[in-house]
Short mmCIF file of C-alpha atoms in Angstrom, two decimals:
data_model
loop_
_atom_site.label_atom_id
_atom_site.label_comp_id
_atom_site.label_asym_id
_atom_site.label_seq_id
_atom_site.Cartn_x
_atom_site.Cartn_y
_atom_site.Cartn_z
CA UNK A 33 -152.03 194.04 15.45
CA UNK A 34 -151.42 197.29 17.49
CA UNK A 35 -154.58 196.70 18.96
CA UNK A 36 -153.51 193.14 19.89
CA UNK A 37 -150.48 194.50 21.31
CA UNK A 38 -152.35 197.14 23.33
CA UNK A 39 -154.51 194.77 25.16
CA UNK A 40 -151.51 192.66 26.07
CA UNK A 41 -149.89 195.52 27.89
CA UNK A 42 -153.36 196.06 29.50
CA UNK A 43 -153.54 193.01 30.76
CA UNK A 44 -149.98 192.53 32.26
CA UNK A 45 -150.68 195.72 34.70
CA UNK A 46 -154.30 197.36 34.19
CA UNK A 47 -155.30 200.67 35.04
CA UNK A 48 -157.99 199.52 37.88
CA UNK A 49 -155.52 197.18 39.27
CA UNK A 50 -152.82 200.09 39.85
CA UNK A 51 -155.24 202.56 41.15
CA UNK A 52 -156.91 199.70 43.61
CA UNK A 53 -153.21 199.14 44.83
CA UNK A 54 -152.33 202.97 45.17
CA UNK A 55 -155.91 203.74 47.04
CA UNK A 56 -155.23 200.72 49.54
CA UNK A 57 -151.79 201.53 49.88
CA UNK A 58 -152.38 205.09 50.46
CA UNK A 59 -154.95 203.81 53.15
CA UNK A 60 -152.77 201.64 54.87
CA UNK A 61 -150.12 204.67 55.26
CA UNK A 62 -152.55 207.30 56.60
CA UNK A 63 -153.90 204.07 58.70
CA UNK A 64 -150.30 203.63 60.15
CA UNK A 65 -149.50 207.12 60.52
CA UNK A 66 -152.95 207.66 62.53
CA UNK A 67 -152.79 204.40 64.50
CA UNK A 68 -148.94 204.20 65.50
CA UNK A 69 -148.56 206.93 67.69
CA UNK A 70 -151.74 206.21 69.50
CA UNK A 71 -151.05 202.68 70.45
CA UNK A 72 -147.55 204.08 71.69
CA UNK A 73 -149.29 206.43 73.55
CA UNK A 74 -151.48 203.92 74.75
CA UNK A 75 -149.00 201.83 76.03
CA UNK A 76 -145.35 203.38 76.00
CA UNK A 77 -146.01 206.09 79.05
CA UNK A 78 -146.67 203.29 81.59
CA UNK A 79 -142.98 201.94 80.86
CA UNK A 80 -141.35 205.65 80.46
CA UNK A 81 -142.73 207.91 82.59
CA UNK A 82 -141.72 206.38 85.87
CA UNK A 83 -140.85 208.89 88.24
CA UNK A 84 -138.54 207.64 91.06
CA UNK A 85 -138.25 209.55 94.05
CA UNK A 86 -135.39 209.18 96.69
CA UNK A 87 -137.06 208.90 100.26
CA UNK A 88 -135.25 209.78 103.82
CA UNK A 89 -136.49 207.27 105.88
CA UNK A 90 -135.03 209.23 109.33
CA UNK A 91 -131.79 209.85 111.37
CA UNK A 92 -129.68 206.66 112.06
CA UNK A 93 -130.30 206.56 115.86
CA UNK A 94 -134.01 205.71 115.21
CA UNK A 95 -133.03 202.53 113.92
CA UNK A 96 -131.33 200.60 117.00
CA UNK A 97 -128.88 198.07 116.10
CA UNK A 98 -130.27 194.12 115.35
CA UNK A 99 -133.85 195.45 115.79
CA UNK A 100 -136.39 195.73 113.06
CA UNK A 101 -138.20 199.09 112.24
CA UNK A 102 -141.25 199.62 110.38
CA UNK A 103 -140.64 202.44 107.64
CA UNK A 104 -144.06 203.53 105.92
CA UNK A 105 -144.74 206.43 103.68
CA UNK A 106 -146.53 208.05 100.56
CA UNK A 107 -144.52 208.15 97.90
CA UNK A 108 -146.89 210.38 96.09
CA UNK A 109 -149.14 212.40 98.81
CA UNK A 110 -151.25 214.12 96.15
CA UNK A 111 -152.78 210.55 95.29
CA UNK A 112 -153.06 209.70 98.49
CA UNK A 113 -153.16 206.24 100.55
CA UNK A 114 -152.96 204.31 97.20
CA UNK A 115 -149.30 205.32 97.24
CA UNK A 116 -147.88 203.90 100.54
CA UNK A 117 -144.97 201.90 100.75
CA UNK A 118 -143.71 200.20 103.80
CA UNK A 119 -140.32 198.67 104.24
CA UNK A 120 -139.23 196.53 106.86
CA UNK A 121 -135.75 198.30 107.91
CA UNK A 122 -133.06 196.68 110.17
CA UNK A 123 -129.70 198.15 110.92
CA UNK A 124 -127.21 195.48 110.88
CA UNK A 125 -124.41 197.42 112.51
CA UNK A 126 -120.83 198.19 110.89
CA UNK A 127 -119.53 195.90 108.21
CA UNK A 128 -115.83 196.76 109.04
CA UNK A 129 -116.03 200.25 108.28
CA UNK A 130 -119.61 200.71 106.27
CA UNK A 131 -123.21 200.90 107.82
CA UNK A 132 -125.13 197.76 106.83
CA UNK A 133 -128.82 197.87 106.58
CA UNK A 134 -131.29 195.03 105.82
CA UNK A 135 -134.36 196.82 103.88
CA UNK A 136 -137.33 194.56 102.90
CA UNK A 137 -139.83 195.72 101.03
CA UNK A 138 -143.55 194.68 102.30
CA UNK A 139 -144.76 193.82 98.88
CA UNK A 140 -145.10 189.93 99.07
CA UNK A 141 -143.47 188.12 96.00
CA UNK A 142 -146.50 185.56 95.42
CA UNK A 143 -148.92 188.18 94.07
CA UNK A 144 -148.36 191.45 95.91
CA UNK A 145 -150.48 191.84 99.17
CA UNK A 146 -148.83 193.18 101.86
CA UNK A 147 -146.73 191.30 104.41
CA UNK A 148 -147.22 191.88 107.86
CA UNK A 149 -144.54 191.16 110.65
CA UNK A 150 -145.03 188.45 113.01
CA UNK A 151 -144.57 189.50 116.21
CA UNK A 152 -145.56 192.45 118.73
CA UNK A 153 -145.67 196.19 117.04
CA UNK A 154 -144.88 198.85 119.59
CA UNK A 155 -147.49 200.96 117.95
CA UNK A 156 -147.14 203.55 120.89
CA UNK A 157 -143.52 204.02 119.85
CA UNK A 158 -144.48 205.28 116.44
CA UNK A 159 -143.13 208.39 115.45
CA UNK A 160 -143.19 210.67 112.48
CA UNK A 161 -139.45 211.65 110.85
CA UNK A 162 -138.35 214.08 108.05
CA UNK A 163 -139.89 215.96 105.16
CA UNK A 164 -141.26 212.70 103.89
CA UNK A 165 -143.49 212.24 107.11
CA UNK A 166 -142.06 208.63 107.35
CA UNK A 167 -144.06 206.79 110.07
CA UNK A 168 -141.43 204.54 112.05
CA UNK A 169 -142.42 201.76 114.44
CA UNK A 170 -140.29 199.36 116.29
CA UNK A 171 -141.01 195.79 115.87
CA UNK A 172 -139.85 192.49 116.98
CA UNK A 173 -140.74 190.20 114.25
CA UNK A 174 -139.76 186.32 114.15
CA UNK A 175 -140.73 186.37 110.48
CA UNK A 176 -143.18 187.96 108.19
CA UNK A 177 -146.41 186.55 106.45
CA UNK A 178 -148.73 187.53 104.29
CA UNK A 179 -152.63 187.80 105.02
CA UNK A 180 -154.07 186.80 101.33
CA UNK A 181 -152.45 183.42 100.39
CA UNK A 182 -150.41 182.71 103.62
CA UNK A 183 -146.41 183.17 102.35
CA UNK A 184 -144.51 183.15 105.17
CA UNK A 185 -141.10 184.39 105.29
CA UNK A 186 -138.05 184.56 107.98
CA UNK A 187 -136.29 187.61 108.98
CA UNK A 188 -133.87 187.47 106.24
CA UNK A 189 -136.67 187.69 103.52
CA UNK A 190 -136.46 183.99 102.58
CA UNK A 191 -139.58 181.90 101.96
CA UNK A 192 -140.18 179.61 104.77
CA UNK A 193 -144.05 178.22 103.91
CA UNK A 194 -146.47 178.80 101.13
CA UNK A 195 -146.67 179.96 97.60
CA UNK A 196 -144.26 182.80 96.89
CA UNK A 197 -141.54 181.89 94.27
CA UNK A 198 -138.54 183.81 95.91
CA UNK A 199 -137.26 185.67 98.72
CA UNK A 200 -138.59 189.00 99.76
CA UNK A 201 -137.46 191.92 97.49
CA UNK A 202 -134.90 194.46 99.25
CA UNK A 203 -134.06 198.12 98.46
CA UNK A 204 -130.82 199.74 98.53
CA UNK A 205 -129.94 202.52 101.06
CA UNK A 206 -127.65 205.20 101.16
CA UNK A 207 -126.59 207.17 104.33
CA UNK A 208 -126.14 211.16 104.13
CA UNK A 209 -125.18 213.78 107.10
CA UNK A 210 -126.45 210.89 109.57
CA UNK A 211 -129.71 210.07 107.87
CA UNK A 212 -130.89 206.88 105.99
CA UNK A 213 -132.21 207.28 102.26
CA UNK A 214 -134.00 204.57 100.60
CA UNK A 215 -132.45 203.36 97.07
CA UNK A 216 -133.36 201.10 94.30
CA UNK A 217 -135.67 198.20 94.67
CA UNK A 218 -133.94 194.72 93.46
CA UNK A 219 -135.40 191.24 94.14
CA UNK A 220 -133.87 188.39 95.55
CA UNK A 221 -133.57 184.69 94.69
CA UNK A 222 -132.13 183.29 98.34
CA UNK A 223 -130.20 184.74 101.29
CA UNK A 224 -127.36 182.77 102.78
CA UNK A 225 -126.69 183.72 106.33
CA UNK A 226 -127.94 186.78 108.31
CA UNK A 227 -127.33 190.23 108.88
CA UNK A 228 -124.20 192.25 107.58
CA UNK A 229 -122.46 189.44 106.42
CA UNK A 230 -125.77 187.71 104.54
CA UNK A 231 -124.67 186.62 100.92
CA UNK A 232 -127.74 187.88 98.61
CA UNK A 233 -128.78 186.53 95.68
CA UNK A 234 -129.64 189.65 93.78
CA UNK A 235 -131.48 190.25 90.57
CA UNK A 236 -133.30 193.27 88.59
CA UNK A 237 -136.62 194.44 90.30
CA UNK A 238 -139.19 191.66 89.28
CA UNK A 239 -142.80 191.91 89.45
CA UNK A 240 -144.48 189.39 91.89
CA UNK A 241 -144.78 185.91 91.22
CA UNK A 242 -142.17 186.12 88.68
CA UNK A 243 -139.09 183.53 89.19
CA UNK A 244 -135.84 185.17 89.23
CA UNK A 245 -133.84 181.98 89.56
CA UNK A 246 -134.00 178.42 88.59
CA UNK A 247 -135.41 177.13 85.32
CA UNK A 248 -138.77 178.92 85.57
CA UNK A 249 -136.77 182.25 85.19
CA UNK A 250 -136.47 181.23 81.59
CA UNK A 251 -140.07 182.07 81.30
CA UNK A 252 -139.22 185.67 81.88
CA UNK A 253 -136.08 186.49 79.60
CA UNK A 254 -136.82 190.18 79.42
CA UNK A 255 -136.78 192.40 82.38
CA UNK A 256 -139.45 195.31 82.35
CA UNK A 257 -138.06 198.75 82.03
CA UNK A 258 -139.47 201.69 83.95
CA UNK B 88 -214.07 182.28 57.25
CA UNK B 89 -212.58 184.32 54.52
CA UNK B 90 -215.86 185.00 52.94
CA UNK B 91 -217.79 186.79 56.02
CA UNK B 92 -214.99 189.27 57.15
CA UNK B 93 -216.81 191.77 59.23
CA UNK B 94 -216.49 195.38 58.10
CA UNK B 95 -214.35 197.48 60.29
CA UNK B 96 -215.70 200.48 61.65
CA UNK B 97 -214.54 203.87 60.00
CA UNK B 98 -212.70 204.85 63.52
CA UNK B 99 -210.69 201.41 63.87
CA UNK B 100 -209.89 201.87 60.21
CA UNK B 101 -208.44 205.39 60.97
CA UNK B 102 -206.55 203.94 64.01
CA UNK B 103 -205.20 201.27 62.13
CA UNK B 104 -203.77 203.42 59.78
CA UNK B 105 -202.48 205.98 62.22
CA UNK B 106 -200.30 203.19 63.69
CA UNK B 107 -199.13 201.55 60.46
CA UNK B 108 -198.70 204.79 58.49
CA UNK B 109 -195.45 205.56 60.18
CA UNK B 110 -194.40 201.90 59.98
CA UNK B 111 -194.98 201.67 56.07
CA UNK B 112 -193.26 204.84 55.58
CA UNK B 113 -190.14 203.60 57.81
CA UNK B 114 -190.29 200.23 55.91
CA UNK B 115 -190.33 201.68 52.43
CA UNK B 116 -187.64 204.02 52.80
CA UNK B 117 -185.40 201.54 54.82
CA UNK B 118 -186.60 198.07 54.93
CA UNK B 119 -185.91 197.76 58.55
CA UNK B 120 -189.48 196.45 59.66
CA UNK B 121 -189.27 193.45 57.14
CA UNK B 122 -185.47 192.68 58.47
CA UNK B 123 -186.53 192.95 62.05
CA UNK B 124 -189.67 190.42 61.17
CA UNK B 125 -186.77 188.57 59.35
CA UNK B 126 -184.59 188.43 62.47
CA UNK B 127 -187.52 188.11 65.14
CA UNK B 128 -190.09 185.39 63.63
CA UNK B 129 -187.97 182.64 62.64
CA UNK B 130 -188.81 178.83 62.51
CA UNK B 131 -186.84 176.78 65.44
CA UNK B 132 -186.99 172.97 65.73
CA UNK B 133 -190.24 171.98 67.34
CA UNK B 134 -188.42 170.55 70.55
CA UNK B 135 -186.63 173.49 71.50
CA UNK B 136 -186.63 173.96 75.46
CA UNK B 137 -186.22 176.65 78.38
CA UNK B 138 -182.22 175.65 77.81
CA UNK B 139 -182.65 177.48 74.71
CA UNK B 140 -183.59 180.71 76.77
CA UNK B 141 -179.93 180.73 78.24
CA UNK B 142 -178.52 182.99 75.39
CA UNK B 143 -181.29 185.34 75.14
CA UNK B 144 -180.97 185.65 79.40
CA UNK B 145 -177.34 186.53 79.17
CA UNK B 146 -178.43 189.29 76.62
CA UNK B 147 -180.94 190.50 78.47
CA UNK B 148 -178.02 190.71 81.64
CA UNK B 149 -175.92 192.42 79.41
CA UNK B 150 -178.46 195.22 78.15
CA UNK B 151 -178.85 195.62 82.30
CA UNK B 152 -175.47 195.84 82.95
CA UNK B 153 -175.49 198.80 79.84
CA UNK B 154 -177.86 200.72 81.03
CA UNK B 155 -177.32 200.73 84.50
CA UNK B 156 -173.71 201.24 83.95
CA UNK B 157 -174.44 204.31 81.67
CA UNK B 158 -176.56 206.21 84.57
CA UNK B 159 -174.08 204.85 87.38
CA UNK B 160 -171.19 206.95 85.23
CA UNK B 161 -173.97 209.78 85.53
CA UNK B 162 -172.58 209.68 89.27
CA UNK B 163 -169.27 208.25 89.25
CA UNK B 164 -166.11 210.36 89.55
CA UNK B 165 -163.08 208.03 88.29
CA UNK B 166 -160.39 209.82 90.26
CA UNK B 167 -158.27 208.63 93.50
CA UNK B 168 -159.44 211.67 95.42
CA UNK B 169 -163.19 210.94 94.70
CA UNK B 170 -163.87 207.47 93.51
CA UNK B 171 -164.45 205.92 97.29
CA UNK B 172 -166.78 209.13 98.25
CA UNK B 173 -168.52 208.86 95.17
CA UNK B 174 -169.76 205.70 95.28
CA UNK B 175 -170.92 206.27 98.70
CA UNK B 176 -172.74 208.98 97.75
CA UNK B 177 -174.68 206.69 95.22
CA UNK B 178 -175.41 203.76 97.40
CA UNK B 179 -176.24 206.20 100.78
CA UNK B 180 -177.63 209.45 99.74
CA UNK B 181 -178.77 209.41 96.07
CA UNK B 182 -182.80 208.65 95.43
CA UNK B 183 -182.49 205.20 94.08
CA UNK B 184 -178.96 204.81 93.92
CA UNK B 185 -178.59 201.97 95.89
CA UNK B 186 -180.76 200.36 93.74
CA UNK B 187 -179.27 200.54 90.34
CA UNK B 188 -175.53 200.10 91.85
CA UNK B 189 -176.94 196.76 93.41
CA UNK B 190 -177.98 195.73 90.18
CA UNK B 191 -175.44 196.58 88.47
CA UNK B 192 -173.18 194.84 91.14
CA UNK B 193 -175.20 191.85 91.22
CA UNK B 194 -176.23 191.67 87.87
CA UNK B 195 -172.36 191.30 86.87
CA UNK B 196 -172.50 188.32 88.63
CA UNK B 197 -175.55 187.09 87.11
CA UNK B 198 -173.98 188.07 83.49
CA UNK B 199 -171.18 185.56 84.54
CA UNK B 200 -173.41 183.05 85.62
CA UNK B 201 -175.67 182.83 82.58
CA UNK B 202 -172.64 183.34 80.30
CA UNK B 203 -171.46 179.88 81.99
CA UNK B 204 -174.95 178.31 81.88
CA UNK B 205 -175.11 179.20 78.11
CA UNK B 206 -171.98 177.76 77.38
CA UNK B 207 -172.59 174.56 78.99
CA UNK B 208 -175.92 174.24 77.08
CA UNK B 209 -174.07 174.59 73.85
CA UNK B 210 -171.52 172.07 74.63
CA UNK B 211 -173.78 169.75 75.99
CA UNK B 212 -176.12 170.10 73.48
CA UNK B 213 -173.29 169.97 70.84
CA UNK B 214 -174.34 172.96 69.23
CA UNK B 215 -170.82 174.15 68.64
CA UNK B 216 -170.09 171.61 65.89
CA UNK B 217 -170.41 172.24 62.10
CA UNK B 218 -171.04 174.56 60.88
CA UNK B 219 -171.27 176.58 64.46
CA UNK B 220 -167.94 176.57 65.24
CA UNK B 221 -167.17 180.22 64.37
CA UNK B 222 -170.24 181.18 66.62
CA UNK B 223 -168.51 178.90 69.49
CA UNK B 224 -164.95 181.08 69.15
CA UNK B 225 -167.12 184.22 68.89
CA UNK B 226 -168.79 182.99 72.17
CA UNK B 227 -165.24 182.46 73.75
CA UNK B 228 -163.86 185.67 73.23
CA UNK B 229 -167.34 187.16 74.54
CA UNK B 230 -166.74 185.30 77.94
CA UNK B 231 -163.10 186.30 78.17
CA UNK B 232 -164.14 190.11 77.43
CA UNK B 233 -167.25 189.83 80.03
CA UNK B 234 -164.51 188.42 82.49
CA UNK B 235 -162.61 191.37 81.78
CA UNK B 236 -165.58 193.67 82.48
CA UNK B 237 -165.72 191.60 86.00
CA UNK B 238 -161.84 192.56 86.55
CA UNK B 239 -161.81 196.17 85.62
CA UNK B 240 -165.17 196.91 87.24
CA UNK B 241 -164.03 195.30 90.37
CA UNK B 242 -161.41 198.17 90.90
CA UNK B 243 -163.70 201.10 90.29
CA UNK B 244 -165.44 201.26 94.08
CA UNK B 245 -161.75 202.11 95.13
CA UNK B 246 -161.95 200.48 98.66
CA UNK B 247 -159.68 198.05 100.02
CA UNK B 248 -161.41 194.79 98.50
CA UNK B 249 -161.16 196.66 95.19
CA UNK B 250 -157.34 197.09 95.70
CA UNK B 251 -156.24 194.18 97.01
CA UNK B 252 -158.11 192.09 94.45
CA UNK B 253 -157.21 194.41 91.78
CA UNK B 254 -153.31 194.15 93.16
CA UNK B 255 -153.34 190.44 93.12
CA UNK B 256 -155.22 189.73 89.60
CA UNK B 257 -152.60 192.44 87.85
CA UNK B 258 -149.95 190.27 89.65
CA UNK B 259 -151.40 187.05 88.41
CA UNK B 260 -151.15 188.29 85.06
CA UNK B 261 -147.69 189.41 85.73
CA UNK B 262 -147.10 185.65 86.04
CA UNK B 263 -147.63 184.76 82.43
CA UNK B 264 -144.76 183.87 80.74
CA UNK B 265 -142.65 186.15 78.63
CA UNK B 266 -144.92 189.03 78.24
CA UNK B 267 -146.82 188.59 81.45
CA UNK B 268 -144.53 191.29 83.43
CA UNK B 269 -145.28 193.94 80.64
CA UNK B 270 -149.03 193.35 80.55
CA UNK B 271 -149.05 193.89 84.17
CA UNK B 272 -146.95 197.43 83.93
CA UNK B 273 -149.07 198.10 81.05
CA UNK B 274 -152.58 197.60 83.33
CA UNK B 275 -150.83 199.14 86.07
CA UNK B 276 -150.03 202.54 84.26
CA UNK B 277 -146.42 202.00 86.22
CA UNK B 278 -144.70 199.86 88.50
CA UNK B 279 -147.45 199.92 90.96
CA UNK B 280 -151.06 200.88 90.90
CA UNK B 281 -152.03 204.15 91.12
CA UNK B 282 -154.18 207.16 89.68
CA UNK B 283 -153.42 206.07 86.14
CA UNK B 284 -154.73 202.41 87.16
CA UNK B 285 -158.04 203.76 88.22
CA UNK B 286 -158.60 205.97 85.08
CA UNK B 287 -157.17 203.30 82.64
CA UNK B 288 -159.27 200.41 84.20
CA UNK B 289 -162.71 203.01 83.91
CA UNK B 290 -161.93 203.53 80.08
CA UNK B 291 -161.73 199.76 79.64
CA UNK B 292 -164.72 199.08 81.67
CA UNK B 293 -166.81 202.03 79.97
CA UNK B 294 -165.58 202.23 76.41
CA UNK B 295 -163.24 199.70 75.15
CA UNK B 296 -164.44 196.42 75.92
CA UNK B 297 -168.21 197.48 75.64
CA UNK B 298 -167.86 198.35 72.53
CA UNK B 299 -166.14 195.52 71.67
CA UNK B 300 -168.80 193.18 73.31
CA UNK B 301 -171.47 195.09 71.50
CA UNK B 302 -169.35 194.24 68.15
CA UNK B 303 -169.14 190.70 68.83
CA UNK B 304 -172.54 190.12 70.33
CA UNK B 305 -174.00 191.39 66.73
CA UNK B 306 -171.69 188.65 64.98
CA UNK B 307 -173.16 186.29 67.25
CA UNK B 308 -176.24 187.06 66.62
CA UNK B 309 -175.81 187.23 62.65
CA UNK B 310 -174.47 183.81 63.17
CA UNK B 311 -177.24 182.54 65.03
CA UNK B 312 -179.80 184.03 62.83
CA UNK B 313 -177.86 182.68 59.49
CA UNK B 314 -177.32 178.98 61.21
CA UNK B 315 -180.64 178.30 63.03
CA UNK B 316 -180.93 176.63 66.70
CA UNK B 317 -180.26 173.27 67.21
CA UNK B 318 -182.50 170.30 68.35
CA UNK B 319 -181.52 169.05 71.55
CA UNK B 320 -179.49 166.26 71.51
CA UNK B 321 -182.58 163.92 72.49
CA UNK B 322 -184.46 165.22 69.49
CA UNK B 323 -186.50 162.64 67.77
CA UNK B 324 -186.28 164.91 64.79
CA UNK B 325 -184.49 164.54 61.67
CA UNK B 326 -182.18 167.71 61.60
CA UNK B 327 -183.41 169.97 58.32
CA UNK B 328 -186.67 168.24 58.61
CA UNK B 329 -188.29 170.91 56.58
CA UNK B 330 -186.08 170.12 53.18
CA UNK B 331 -186.49 167.62 50.77
CA UNK B 332 -185.21 164.16 51.84
CA UNK B 333 -181.44 164.73 50.64
CA UNK B 334 -180.50 162.04 48.29
CA UNK B 335 -177.30 163.15 46.82
CA UNK B 336 -175.05 166.09 48.20
CA UNK B 337 -177.31 169.20 47.59
CA UNK B 338 -175.77 172.03 45.15
CA UNK B 339 -176.25 174.48 47.55
CA UNK B 340 -174.02 173.22 50.14
CA UNK B 341 -176.31 173.29 52.72
CA UNK B 342 -176.75 169.95 53.78
CA UNK B 343 -177.77 169.07 57.07
CA UNK B 344 -178.75 172.48 58.35
CA UNK B 345 -181.86 173.00 60.54
CA UNK B 346 -182.44 176.08 58.79
CA UNK B 347 -185.90 176.25 57.40
CA UNK B 348 -186.34 175.49 53.95
CA UNK B 349 -187.93 179.12 52.97
CA UNK B 350 -185.39 179.92 50.05
CA UNK B 351 -184.62 176.27 48.94
CA UNK B 352 -187.11 173.76 48.45
CA UNK B 353 -189.74 173.02 50.76
CA UNK B 354 -191.45 169.81 51.33
CA UNK B 355 -192.38 167.68 48.53
CA UNK B 356 -190.06 169.79 46.18
#
């Protein structure tokens, strides 16, 4: 009888079953300890280690009221031309007492190519200003167009033709010591009106091709950090 | 014939022994010679045609890409400051660099075209059907990885075409619902393309994707070996013609396979 009961206990939870389970479990723990941080390092720096640089675009007198100026600079001179950013900057004059600027980011909101001003560029009048070597070139655009897939925008950045899904992205600005400083990017659904009194439907900065308004924006519920 | 075999000369015997001895040595210790024979010398349906060579043509194109790619990596520098210059040096200065780069560049297109032709052959011949569905699935993964090789390799010359094509390609990823913007930012290594993008694409192009491709190609070939080659749809031959006529469901569950009956019953058994 004792032999019988011993066997029964062995059947409920065998020694080899226990050893297999602990070996597998230990293997899983070791695997996890190794894998999780490695995967984290593979993915997370793209979202966390994003430095944002404040750039001085130039003294206010370089931006005549009601005229667009192309402002282009290297965000990270160490990696060169690949970090070139281009803004279309327009001085809207004063809104009551505060200065008002329209700063359009040249990245097309279709798939990210650089939009170009439709109109004459005064390349002769290009000048470099400030510690960031920002190049300022006056331009008289009737709108903006993208060379890649033909997206067209008006002077407020609203889409007028082609595949873009929203208006051109904009950047915040600040004025310090008579100089214009570039701020954070943001995305725009639509702009009503023009210049200083424009009503801008503002959203967090989104990737090109991503809808920020309408039913399609439900496809992109989580804003990307960094 | 067998009764009148000519006696081999001593020299010929010696020569044969020199060749076969190391092979025998290897075979005795590893069985690799037999395994290679088992893999290479297989019965195929009588009416296989040139269409059936598209798979091995694709494999050949992949091997060309692998070899030329490794050699290009001897001279290529995945750094934003020197990537373009190193490609210029490979193309214009280094002896035969233009040829090997050309093989890799045009071979990439050949590889992709052959993958699609091979897939079309498999589809039109119905060769994806039972029991080969899993090999079709592996093939689809191979196609996706092959296209990913094309996408990541396109950035490496680091010229205007490479840059803007990759901008557009990454932003197409960004339009995928829910995770799209995260995938795009991961691929870019940040909010925009920069130096991290180049080294990331280089590592994916050189290490991660080729490794996955090789593993999946191994599985793909294993399944081809295990399941055999399909007859074309216009074949007059019955499937599995080497086997005894099936009267009842067979016990080994291999009914309908074209695999020659080397292990099971042969004709008339």
